[in-house]
């Protein structure tokens, strides 16, 4: 290499150093300092480049210039290290203050809301039947007595109509009652739809009972209704067995016992076998041809079954609840056992 020797003035080195120190001292945070490291400290910084060109400096000057550059570089590195240490300290101190947790502060005691176990059970039942291809139908709680009684073949003098059971709405000649069961929704469904019909009707129902351990004047039912060609009681029994197994456990089966409902013929009570005993569950039967006809369905072509049970009772048996008050009174200590308020 034969190029002419160069010379690096001490003032030049001083200027490079001064610029680097100024930049370092002005870095406000570690990100800025990182940029400054590349520009003023790293391999491509002016001071590093000056060092790299030392070889071109004449032999006489090389030692002094080298020493000047070395010292300047050491100063820059030192300033950088000092600033870095200060900025790290500042960052950590700030974090300690900002992210401080005051363990003496009162906790947030508000509980998150969640579904009442009765609502969860209703959803479970809806999911089951929707999975079987049923639709979920709803109707009004304030119902015409024609739909609640007459269309269901419950005659005027039937005991279910008596003042003891039914909440009649004044004026009495308006013919309105608080529905005593969800069966009027079946009538509505049959009036509005052509068979085949596969629906469940869950909802609130009313009877003038006193609230006690096993009764409540406001309760919930879920009824099922199927109208199709060739439907028999075997279909009803199979559906009830599946229903019971899904709600109470895979080994649970049902039995049906002869009974009477004006709107089904034949009619039956359905029980399920649970924890070593038969438990009454609800009513069921083949839809009475008079009801089919009242709803404009040709009973020579179509047959159907219906069943209906109380949700409170179902929940009580399944979850070992012994007092109806627990279900209706809304005490969170009860609901929380089902996950309400903790989710
Ligand atoms: N609706 C009847 C009740 O409330 C139950 C039932 C529904 C019975 C469907 C037979 C068929 O008691």
XYZ file of N, CA, C and O in Angstrom, residues 89-156:
272
model
N -31.629 2.337 35.655
C -32.071 2.591 37.023
C -33.374 3.408 37.027
O -34.332 3.093 37.739
N -33.388 4.435 36.165
C -34.579 5.286 36.090
C -35.797 4.474 35.648
O -36.888 4.591 36.200
N -35.588 3.628 34.625
C -36.701 2.806 34.123
C -37.235 1.884 35.224
O -38.441 1.798 35.454
N -36.317 1.219 35.934
C -36.750 0.268 36.964
C -37.449 0.966 38.122
O -38.444 0.468 38.656
N -36.935 2.128 38.487
C -37.562 2.856 39.588
C -38.989 3.252 39.217
O -39.921 3.113 40.001
N -39.109 3.731 37.971
C -40.421 4.143 37.494
C -41.388 2.951 37.507
O -42.538 3.052 37.959
N -40.917 1.800 37.009
C -41.758 0.610 36.981
C -42.180 0.208 38.388
O -43.328 -0.159 38.629
N -41.247 0.291 39.318
C -41.562 -0.087 40.700
C -42.670 0.780 41.273
O -43.543 0.305 41.987
N -42.632 2.057 40.918
C -43.655 2.960 41.433
C -44.987 2.721 40.728
O -46.026 2.533 41.348
N -44.901 2.663 39.378
C -46.146 2.550 38.611
C -46.836 1.205 38.757
O -48.048 1.098 38.692
N -46.047 0.152 38.934
C -46.656 -1.175 38.981
C -46.817 -1.666 40.413
O -47.007 -2.841 40.666
N -46.761 -0.726 41.310
C -46.876 -1.102 42.718
C -48.277 -1.631 43.014
O -49.268 -1.114 42.527
N -48.377 -2.687 43.807
C -49.664 -3.224 44.218
C -49.848 -2.923 45.694
O -49.009 -3.277 46.520
N -50.957 -2.242 45.991
C -51.224 -1.947 47.388
C -52.069 -3.078 47.960
O -53.273 -3.152 47.737
N -51.405 -3.967 48.690
C -52.124 -5.145 49.184
C -53.106 -4.797 50.298
O -53.913 -5.618 50.699
N -53.072 -3.557 50.760
C -54.013 -3.189 51.822
C -55.305 -2.602 51.267
O -56.259 -2.390 51.998
N -55.356 -2.355 49.920
C -56.586 -1.818 49.337
C -57.720 -2.837 49.465
O -57.482 -4.033 49.364
N -58.960 -2.377 49.659
C -60.070 -3.335 49.725
C -60.272 -4.021 48.376
O -60.110 -3.389 47.334
N -60.616 -5.306 48.390
C -60.808 -6.034 47.134
C -62.164 -5.687 46.548
O -63.054 -5.213 47.249
N -62.310 -5.935 45.238
C -63.591 -5.730 44.572
C -64.507 -6.908 44.916
O -64.326 -8.015 44.449
N -65.497 -6.646 45.753
C -66.344 -7.739 46.227
C -67.566 -7.981 45.357
O -68.409 -8.790 45.664
N -67.676 -7.255 44.263
C -68.826 -7.495 43.395
C -68.640 -8.806 42.655
O -67.579 -9.072 42.096
N -69.676 -9.608 42.612
C -69.577 -10.889 41.932
C -70.053 -10.764 40.496
O -70.979 -10.022 40.210
N -69.403 -11.515 39.636
C -69.839 -11.519 38.244
C -71.173 -12.242 38.149
O -71.415 -13.212 38.838
N -72.026 -11.768 37.286
C -73.320 -12.406 37.113
C -73.201 -13.719 36.355
O -72.218 -13.954 35.652
N -74.166 -14.575 36.534
C -74.209 -15.828 35.788
C -75.647 -16.323 35.779
O -76.513 -15.722 36.413
N -75.883 -17.393 35.057
C -77.246 -17.880 34.917
C -77.717 -18.593 36.177
O -76.948 -19.291 36.830
N -79.004 -18.413 36.483
C -79.614 -19.175 37.569
C -79.650 -20.647 37.145
O -79.848 -20.948 35.968
N -79.468 -21.573 38.103
C -79.435 -23.004 37.734
C -80.687 -23.462 36.972
O -80.594 -24.348 36.126
N -81.812 -22.809 37.243
C -83.036 -23.174 36.534
C -82.928 -22.809 35.046
O -83.370 -23.553 34.177
N -82.314 -21.648 34.799
C -82.115 -21.215 33.418
C -81.119 -22.136 32.719
O -81.303 -22.506 31.559
N -80.063 -22.514 33.451
C -79.072 -23.426 32.853
C -79.730 -24.753 32.491
O -79.467 -25.316 31.428
N -80.588 -25.242 33.393
C -81.277 -26.515 33.120
C -82.167 -26.376 31.880
O -82.194 -27.254 31.013
N -82.883 -25.264 31.810
C -83.734 -25.030 30.644
C -82.901 -25.038 29.362
O -83.284 -25.647 28.357
N -81.739 -24.383 29.404
C -80.862 -24.376 28.226
C -80.390 -25.783 27.875
O -80.304 -26.149 26.705
N -80.071 -26.563 28.906
C -79.627 -27.947 28.681
C -80.701 -28.730 27.933
O -80.408 -29.464 26.983
N -81.952 -28.561 28.401
C -83.065 -29.291 27.794
C -83.297 -28.801 26.358
O -83.490 -29.596 25.433
N -83.235 -27.493 26.176
C -83.409 -26.949 24.827
C -82.335 -27.485 23.887
O -82.625 -27.878 22.755
N -81.096 -27.521 24.369
C -79.993 -28.024 23.534
C -80.243 -29.471 23.128
O -80.017 -29.851 21.978
N -80.680 -30.259 24.102
C -80.941 -31.671 23.827
C -81.969 -31.819 22.708
O -81.751 -32.535 21.730
N -83.115 -31.115 22.841
C -84.186 -31.307 21.859
C -83.890 -30.628 20.520
O -84.262 -31.156 19.474
N -83.220 -29.502 20.566
C -82.826 -28.871 19.306
C -81.908 -29.830 18.549
O -81.999 -29.990 17.329
N -81.062 -30.524 19.299
C -80.174 -31.518 18.692
C -80.949 -32.659 18.041
O -80.469 -33.318 17.123
N -82.174 -32.905 18.526
C -83.009 -33.970 17.949
C -83.896 -33.443 16.825
O -84.723 -34.172 16.287
N -83.745 -32.159 16.504
C -84.514 -31.585 15.397
C -85.780 -30.870 15.826
O -86.592 -30.490 14.979
N -85.997 -30.702 17.118
C -87.191 -29.983 17.602
C -86.958 -28.483 17.484
O -85.822 -28.008 17.428
N -88.075 -27.750 17.508
C -87.993 -26.307 17.630
C -88.441 -25.908 19.024
O -89.168 -26.659 19.680
N -87.987 -24.740 19.457
C -88.385 -24.234 20.764
C -89.480 -23.199 20.533
O -89.273 -22.229 19.812
N -90.647 -23.430 21.127
C -91.772 -22.507 20.941
C -92.102 -21.827 22.266
O -92.001 -22.442 23.327
N -92.454 -20.546 22.174
C -92.845 -19.832 23.379
C -94.206 -19.174 23.177
O -94.622 -18.949 22.052
N -94.858 -18.884 24.271
C -96.162 -18.228 24.195
C -96.337 -17.308 25.375
O -95.491 -17.278 26.274
N -97.451 -16.560 25.389
C -97.666 -15.586 26.467
C -98.016 -16.254 27.800
O -98.631 -17.324 27.817
N -97.611 -15.589 28.885
C -97.958 -16.109 30.213
C -99.388 -15.727 30.580
O -100.047 -16.419 31.341
N -99.830 -14.594 30.060
C -101.232 -14.195 30.210
C -101.943 -14.769 28.995
O -101.742 -14.315 27.875
N -102.786 -15.783 29.232
C -103.277 -16.597 28.125
C -104.800 -16.573 28.090
O -105.449 -16.360 29.125
N -105.353 -16.783 26.917
C -106.813 -16.862 26.845
C -107.238 -18.192 27.460
O -106.560 -19.209 27.305
N -108.373 -18.164 28.195
C -108.777 -19.418 28.830
C -109.195 -20.444 27.778
O -109.152 -21.636 28.020
N -109.561 -19.968 26.591
C -109.887 -20.930 25.529
C -108.654 -21.783 25.191
O -108.736 -22.997 25.090
N -107.498 -21.125 25.043
C -106.282 -21.879 24.699
C -105.767 -22.685 25.880
O -105.223 -23.775 25.730
N -105.940 -22.111 27.097
C -105.420 -22.793 28.276
C -106.295 -23.999 28.658
O -105.796 -24.978 29.201
N -107.592 -23.911 28.357
C -108.519 -24.970 28.788
C -109.316 -25.583 27.633
O -109.144 -26.765 27.323
N -110.190 -24.782 27.004
C -111.172 -25.349 26.064
C -110.529 -26.129 24.922
O -110.924 -27.252 24.625
N -109.533 -25.499 24.293
C -108.910 -26.158 23.142
C -108.201 -27.442 23.568
O -107.940 -28.322 22.751
N -107.916 -27.542 24.860
C -107.244 -28.735 25.376
C -108.252 -29.730 25.956
O -107.893 -30.620 26.716
N -109.539 -29.517 25.584
C -110.582 -30.456 25.989
C -110.784 -30.472 27.509
O -111.171 -31.484 28.079
N -110.450 -29.339 28.149
C -110.722 -29.235 29.580
C -112.066 -28.527 29.723
O -112.171 -27.327 29.449
N -113.121 -29.255 30.081
C -114.465 -28.661 30.096
C -114.629 -27.594 31.181
O -113.821 -27.504 32.111
N -115.684 -26.821 31.012
C -115.956 -25.711 31.936
C -115.942 -26.138 33.399
O -115.481 -25.394 34.260
